[in-house]
PDB file of C-alpha atoms in Angstrom:
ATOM      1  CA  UNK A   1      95.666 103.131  99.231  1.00 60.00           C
ATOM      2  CA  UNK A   2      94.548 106.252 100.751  1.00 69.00           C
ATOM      3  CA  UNK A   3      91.387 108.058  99.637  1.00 67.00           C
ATOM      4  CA  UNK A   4      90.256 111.669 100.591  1.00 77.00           C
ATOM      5  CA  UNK A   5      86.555 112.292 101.425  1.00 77.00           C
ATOM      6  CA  UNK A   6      84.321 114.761 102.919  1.00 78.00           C
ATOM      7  CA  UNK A   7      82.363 112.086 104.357  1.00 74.00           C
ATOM      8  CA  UNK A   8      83.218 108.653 106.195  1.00 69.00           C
ATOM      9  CA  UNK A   9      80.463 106.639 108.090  1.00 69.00           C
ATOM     10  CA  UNK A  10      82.377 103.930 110.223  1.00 66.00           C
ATOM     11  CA  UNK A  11      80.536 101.684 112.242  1.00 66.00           C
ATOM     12  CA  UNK A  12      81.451  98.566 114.300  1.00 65.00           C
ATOM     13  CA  UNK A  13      79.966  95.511 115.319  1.00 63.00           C
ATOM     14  CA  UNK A  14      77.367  92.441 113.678  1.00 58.00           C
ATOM     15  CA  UNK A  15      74.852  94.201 113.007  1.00 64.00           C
ATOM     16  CA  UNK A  16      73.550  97.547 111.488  1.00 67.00           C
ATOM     17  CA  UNK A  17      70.278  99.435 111.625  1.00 73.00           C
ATOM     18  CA  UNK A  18      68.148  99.858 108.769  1.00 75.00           C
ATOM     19  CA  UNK A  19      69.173 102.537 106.744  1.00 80.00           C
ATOM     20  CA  UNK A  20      66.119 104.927 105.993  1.00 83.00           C
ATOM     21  CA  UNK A  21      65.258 104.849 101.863  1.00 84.00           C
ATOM     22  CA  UNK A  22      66.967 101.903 100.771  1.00 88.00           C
ATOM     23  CA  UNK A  23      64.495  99.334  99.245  1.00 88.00           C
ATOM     24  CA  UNK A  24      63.526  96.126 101.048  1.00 89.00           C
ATOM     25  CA  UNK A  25      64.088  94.171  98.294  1.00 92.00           C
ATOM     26  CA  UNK A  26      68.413  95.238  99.278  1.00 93.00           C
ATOM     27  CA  UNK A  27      68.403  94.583 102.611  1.00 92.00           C
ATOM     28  CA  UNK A  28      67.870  90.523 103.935  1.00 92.00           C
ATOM     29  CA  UNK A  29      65.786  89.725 107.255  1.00 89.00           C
ATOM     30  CA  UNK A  30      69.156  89.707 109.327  1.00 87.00           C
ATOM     31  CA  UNK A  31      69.564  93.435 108.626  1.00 88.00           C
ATOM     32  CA  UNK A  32      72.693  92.806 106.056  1.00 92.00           C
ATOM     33  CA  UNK A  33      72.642  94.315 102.826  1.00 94.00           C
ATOM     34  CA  UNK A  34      73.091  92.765  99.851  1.00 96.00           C
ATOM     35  CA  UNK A  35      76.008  94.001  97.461  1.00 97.00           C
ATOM     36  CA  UNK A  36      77.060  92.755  93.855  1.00 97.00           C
ATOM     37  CA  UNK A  37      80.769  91.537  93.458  1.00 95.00           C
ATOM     38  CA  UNK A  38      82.172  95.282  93.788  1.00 97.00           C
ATOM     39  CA  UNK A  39      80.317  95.842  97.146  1.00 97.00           C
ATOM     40  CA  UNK A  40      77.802  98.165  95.788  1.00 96.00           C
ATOM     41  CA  UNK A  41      74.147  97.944  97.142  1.00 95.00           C
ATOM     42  CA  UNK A  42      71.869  95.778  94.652  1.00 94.00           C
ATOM     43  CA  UNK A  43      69.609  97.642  93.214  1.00 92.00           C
ATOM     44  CA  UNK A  44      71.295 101.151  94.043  1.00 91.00           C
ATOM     45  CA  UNK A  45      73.524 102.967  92.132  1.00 89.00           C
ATOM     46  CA  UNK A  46      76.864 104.499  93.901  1.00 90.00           C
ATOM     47  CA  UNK A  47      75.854 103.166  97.367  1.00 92.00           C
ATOM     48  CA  UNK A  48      78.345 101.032  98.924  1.00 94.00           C
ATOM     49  CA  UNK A  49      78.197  98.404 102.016  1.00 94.00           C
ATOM     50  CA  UNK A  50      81.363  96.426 103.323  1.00 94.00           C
ATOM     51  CA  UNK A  51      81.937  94.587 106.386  1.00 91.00           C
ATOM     52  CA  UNK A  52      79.500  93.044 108.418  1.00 88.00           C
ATOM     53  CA  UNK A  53      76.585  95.158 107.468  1.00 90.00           C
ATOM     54  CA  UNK A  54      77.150  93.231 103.804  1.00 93.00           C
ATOM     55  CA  UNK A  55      76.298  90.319 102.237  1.00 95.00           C
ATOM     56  CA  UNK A  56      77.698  89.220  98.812  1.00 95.00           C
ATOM     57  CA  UNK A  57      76.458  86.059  97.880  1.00 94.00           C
ATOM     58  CA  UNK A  58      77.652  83.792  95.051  1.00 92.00           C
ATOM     59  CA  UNK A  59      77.611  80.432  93.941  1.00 92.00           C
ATOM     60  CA  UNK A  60      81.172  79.790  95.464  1.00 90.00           C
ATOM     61  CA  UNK A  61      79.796  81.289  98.858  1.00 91.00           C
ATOM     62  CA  UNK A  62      75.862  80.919  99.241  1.00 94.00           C
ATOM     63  CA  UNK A  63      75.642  81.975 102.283  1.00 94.00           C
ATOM     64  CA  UNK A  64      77.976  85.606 101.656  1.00 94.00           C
ATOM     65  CA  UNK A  65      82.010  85.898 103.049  1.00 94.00           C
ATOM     66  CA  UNK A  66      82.372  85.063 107.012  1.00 89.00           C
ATOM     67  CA  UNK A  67      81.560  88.293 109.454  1.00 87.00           C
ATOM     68  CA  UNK A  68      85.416  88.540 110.342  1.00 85.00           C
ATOM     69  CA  UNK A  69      87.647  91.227 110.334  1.00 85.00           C
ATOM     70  CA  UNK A  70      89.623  90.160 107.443  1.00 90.00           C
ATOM     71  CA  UNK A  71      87.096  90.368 105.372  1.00 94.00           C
ATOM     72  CA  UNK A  72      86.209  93.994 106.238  1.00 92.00           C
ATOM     73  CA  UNK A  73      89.679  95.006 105.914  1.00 92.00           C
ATOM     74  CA  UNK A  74      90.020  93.511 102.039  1.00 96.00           C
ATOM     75  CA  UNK A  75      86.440  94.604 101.240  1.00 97.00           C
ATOM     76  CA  UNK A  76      87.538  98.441 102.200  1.00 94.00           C
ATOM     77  CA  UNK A  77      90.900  98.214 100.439  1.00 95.00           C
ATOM     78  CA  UNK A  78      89.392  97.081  97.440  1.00 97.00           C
ATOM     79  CA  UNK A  79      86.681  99.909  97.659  1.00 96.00           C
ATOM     80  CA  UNK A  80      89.304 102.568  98.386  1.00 94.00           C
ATOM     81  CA  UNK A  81      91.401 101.358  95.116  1.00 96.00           C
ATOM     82  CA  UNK A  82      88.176 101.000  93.125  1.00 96.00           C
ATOM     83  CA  UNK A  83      87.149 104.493  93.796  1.00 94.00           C
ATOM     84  CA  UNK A  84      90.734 105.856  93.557  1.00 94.00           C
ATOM     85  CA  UNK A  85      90.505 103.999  89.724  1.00 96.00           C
ATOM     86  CA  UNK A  86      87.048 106.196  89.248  1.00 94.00           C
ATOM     87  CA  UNK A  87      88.377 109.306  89.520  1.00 93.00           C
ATOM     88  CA  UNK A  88      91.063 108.534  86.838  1.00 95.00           C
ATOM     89  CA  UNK A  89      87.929 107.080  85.197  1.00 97.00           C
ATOM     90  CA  UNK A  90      89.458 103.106  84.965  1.00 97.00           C
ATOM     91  CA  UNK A  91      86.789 100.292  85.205  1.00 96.00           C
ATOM     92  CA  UNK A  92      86.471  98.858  88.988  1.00 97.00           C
ATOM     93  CA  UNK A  93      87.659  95.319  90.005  1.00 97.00           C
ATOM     94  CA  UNK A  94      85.827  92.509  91.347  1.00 97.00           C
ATOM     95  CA  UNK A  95      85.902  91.866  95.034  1.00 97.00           C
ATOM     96  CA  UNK A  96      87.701  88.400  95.904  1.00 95.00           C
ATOM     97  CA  UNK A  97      88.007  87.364  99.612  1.00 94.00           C
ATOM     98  CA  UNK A  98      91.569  85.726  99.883  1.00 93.00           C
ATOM     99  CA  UNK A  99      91.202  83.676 102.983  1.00 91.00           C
ATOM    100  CA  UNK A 100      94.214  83.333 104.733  1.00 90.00           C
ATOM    101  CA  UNK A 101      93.289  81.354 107.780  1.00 92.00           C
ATOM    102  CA  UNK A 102      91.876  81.633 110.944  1.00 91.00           C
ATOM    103  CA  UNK A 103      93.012  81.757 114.801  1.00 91.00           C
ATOM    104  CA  UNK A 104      91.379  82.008 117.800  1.00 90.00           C
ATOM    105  CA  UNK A 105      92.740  81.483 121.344  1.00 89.00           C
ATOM    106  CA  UNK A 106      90.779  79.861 123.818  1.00 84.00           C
ATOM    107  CA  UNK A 107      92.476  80.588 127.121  1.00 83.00           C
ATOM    108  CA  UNK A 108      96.171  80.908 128.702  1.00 88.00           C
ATOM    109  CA  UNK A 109      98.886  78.768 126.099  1.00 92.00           C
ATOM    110  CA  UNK A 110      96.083  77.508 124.467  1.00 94.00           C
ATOM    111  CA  UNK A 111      94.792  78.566 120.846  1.00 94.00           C
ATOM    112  CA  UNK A 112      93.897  76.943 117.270  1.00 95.00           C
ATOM    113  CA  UNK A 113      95.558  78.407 114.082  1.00 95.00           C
ATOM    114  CA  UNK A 114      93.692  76.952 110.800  1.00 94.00           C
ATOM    115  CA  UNK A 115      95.672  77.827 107.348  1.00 92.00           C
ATOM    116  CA  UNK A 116      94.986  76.727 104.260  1.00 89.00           C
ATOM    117  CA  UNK A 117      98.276  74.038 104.309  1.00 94.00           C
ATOM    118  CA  UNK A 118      98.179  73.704 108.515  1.00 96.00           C
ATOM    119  CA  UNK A 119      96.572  73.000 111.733  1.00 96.00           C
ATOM    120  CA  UNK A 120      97.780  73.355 114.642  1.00 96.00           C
ATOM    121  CA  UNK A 121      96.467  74.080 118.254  1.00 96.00           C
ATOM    122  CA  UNK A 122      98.157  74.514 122.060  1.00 96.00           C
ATOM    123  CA  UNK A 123     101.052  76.778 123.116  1.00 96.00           C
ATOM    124  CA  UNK A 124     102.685  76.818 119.582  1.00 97.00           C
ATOM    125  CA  UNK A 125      99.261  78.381 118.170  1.00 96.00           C
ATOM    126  CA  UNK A 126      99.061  80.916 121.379  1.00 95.00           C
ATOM    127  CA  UNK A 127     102.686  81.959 120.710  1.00 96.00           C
ATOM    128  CA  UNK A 128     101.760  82.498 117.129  1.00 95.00           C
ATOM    129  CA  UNK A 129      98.237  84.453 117.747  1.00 93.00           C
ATOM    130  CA  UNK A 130      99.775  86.348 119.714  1.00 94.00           C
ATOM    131  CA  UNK A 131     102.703  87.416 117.061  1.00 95.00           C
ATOM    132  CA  UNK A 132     100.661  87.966 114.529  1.00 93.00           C
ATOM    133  CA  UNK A 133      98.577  90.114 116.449  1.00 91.00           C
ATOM    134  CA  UNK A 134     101.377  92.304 117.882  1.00 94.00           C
ATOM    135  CA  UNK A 135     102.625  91.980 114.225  1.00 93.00           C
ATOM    136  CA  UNK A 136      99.245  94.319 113.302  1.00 89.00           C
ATOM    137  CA  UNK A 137      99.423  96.955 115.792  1.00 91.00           C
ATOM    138  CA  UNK A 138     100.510  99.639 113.829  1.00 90.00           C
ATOM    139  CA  UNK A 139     103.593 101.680 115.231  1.00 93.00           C
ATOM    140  CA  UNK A 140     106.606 100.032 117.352  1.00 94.00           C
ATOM    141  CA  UNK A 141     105.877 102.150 120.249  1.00 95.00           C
ATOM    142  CA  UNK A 142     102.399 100.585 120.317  1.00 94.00           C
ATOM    143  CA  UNK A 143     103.725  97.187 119.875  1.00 95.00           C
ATOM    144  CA  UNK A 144     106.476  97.552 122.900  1.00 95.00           C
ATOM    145  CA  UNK A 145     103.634  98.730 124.992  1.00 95.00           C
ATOM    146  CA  UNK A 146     101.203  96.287 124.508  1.00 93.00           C
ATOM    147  CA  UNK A 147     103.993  92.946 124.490  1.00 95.00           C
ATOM    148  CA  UNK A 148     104.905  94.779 127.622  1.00 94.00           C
ATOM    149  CA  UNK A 149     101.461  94.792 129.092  1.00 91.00           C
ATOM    150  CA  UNK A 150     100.934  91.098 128.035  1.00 91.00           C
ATOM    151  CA  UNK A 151     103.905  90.206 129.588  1.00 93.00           C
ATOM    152  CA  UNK A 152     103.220  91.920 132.950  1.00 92.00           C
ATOM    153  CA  UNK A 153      99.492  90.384 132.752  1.00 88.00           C
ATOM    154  CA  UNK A 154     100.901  86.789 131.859  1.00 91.00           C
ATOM    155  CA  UNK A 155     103.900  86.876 134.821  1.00 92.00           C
ATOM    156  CA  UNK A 156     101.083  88.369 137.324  1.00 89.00           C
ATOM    157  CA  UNK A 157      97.982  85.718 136.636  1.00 84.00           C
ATOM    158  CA  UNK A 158      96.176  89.079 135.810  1.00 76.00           C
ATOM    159  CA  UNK A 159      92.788  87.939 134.170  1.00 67.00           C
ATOM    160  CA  UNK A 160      90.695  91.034 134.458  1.00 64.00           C
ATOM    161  CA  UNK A 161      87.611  90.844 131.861  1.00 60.00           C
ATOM    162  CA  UNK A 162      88.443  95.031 130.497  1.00 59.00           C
ATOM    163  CA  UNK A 163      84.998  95.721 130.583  1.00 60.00           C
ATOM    164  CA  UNK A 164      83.768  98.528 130.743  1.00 63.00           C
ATOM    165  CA  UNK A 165      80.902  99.124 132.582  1.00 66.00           C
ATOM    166  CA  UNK A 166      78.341 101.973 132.704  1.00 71.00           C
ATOM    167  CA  UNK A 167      76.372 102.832 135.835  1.00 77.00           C
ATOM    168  CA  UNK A 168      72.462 102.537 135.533  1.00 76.00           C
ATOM    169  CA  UNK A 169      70.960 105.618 136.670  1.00 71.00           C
TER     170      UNK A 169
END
């Protein structure tokens, strides 16, 4: 779903800063802010908060959904759909996480995939990180550029950090 708006706030990372005028009672010591089961701000009407800067807790998950991208990325769909149903004035629909496994690789032909039905770790889990990340690079330009450079990098030994570094004045 698309949705059209004369203002977007995107941030990135664990954290947020403390938003000016929203009551302490909303926001938890860590800095997250805590939203009901449609991901708006408790205690404030028409004030949303997805992603990391959120917390939704529930008796099925005490402790809120995982700080992981997936979660984000289903939170903000299910926003954009539930304001999309407001303006054809339809009720909104409860947020569920559907958690659809986890991967993580931990250095060259190694990695860990954990689905709900499978575990698996080693080259077979690199191989499929790797897929399923190409899979989500959006465009197959992008995606023939990027296996490209992994290829070159893997076929060289080329294990440069990519950082980016600023210089201190």
């Amino acid at each position: 779903d698309e949705l059209n708006s004369l203002c977007v706030i995107w941030a990135a990372g664990i954290s947020g800063n403390t938003v000016k005028g929203l009551s302490s009672r909303s926001v938890l010591p860590n800095g997250r802010i805590i939203v009901n089961d449609l991901n708006e701000v408790k205690w404030v009407k028409d004030v949303y908060a997805i992603g990391d800067i959120s917390i939704h807790m529930s008796p099925e998950n005490p402790n809120g959904h995982p700080q992981v991208a997936p979660v984000a990325i289903q939170q903000a769909e299910n926003l954009a759909k539930n304001l999309n149903r407001s303006l054809k004035n339809k009720a909104f629909q409860s947020f569920k996480y559907i958690d659809k496994g986890s991967m993580a690789t931990v250095g060259r032909n190694k990695a860990v995939v954990e689905l709900s039905f499978l575990k698996f770790g080693g080259t077979m889990a690199w191989l499929t990180w790797m897929f399923v990340h190409l899979m989500s690079i959006i465009g197959i330009k992008n995606r023939i550029f990027i296996l490209i450079n992994w290829l070159y990098n893997y076929f060289t030994f080329n294990l440069s950090l990519r950082l980016i570094l600023k210089e201190r004045k």
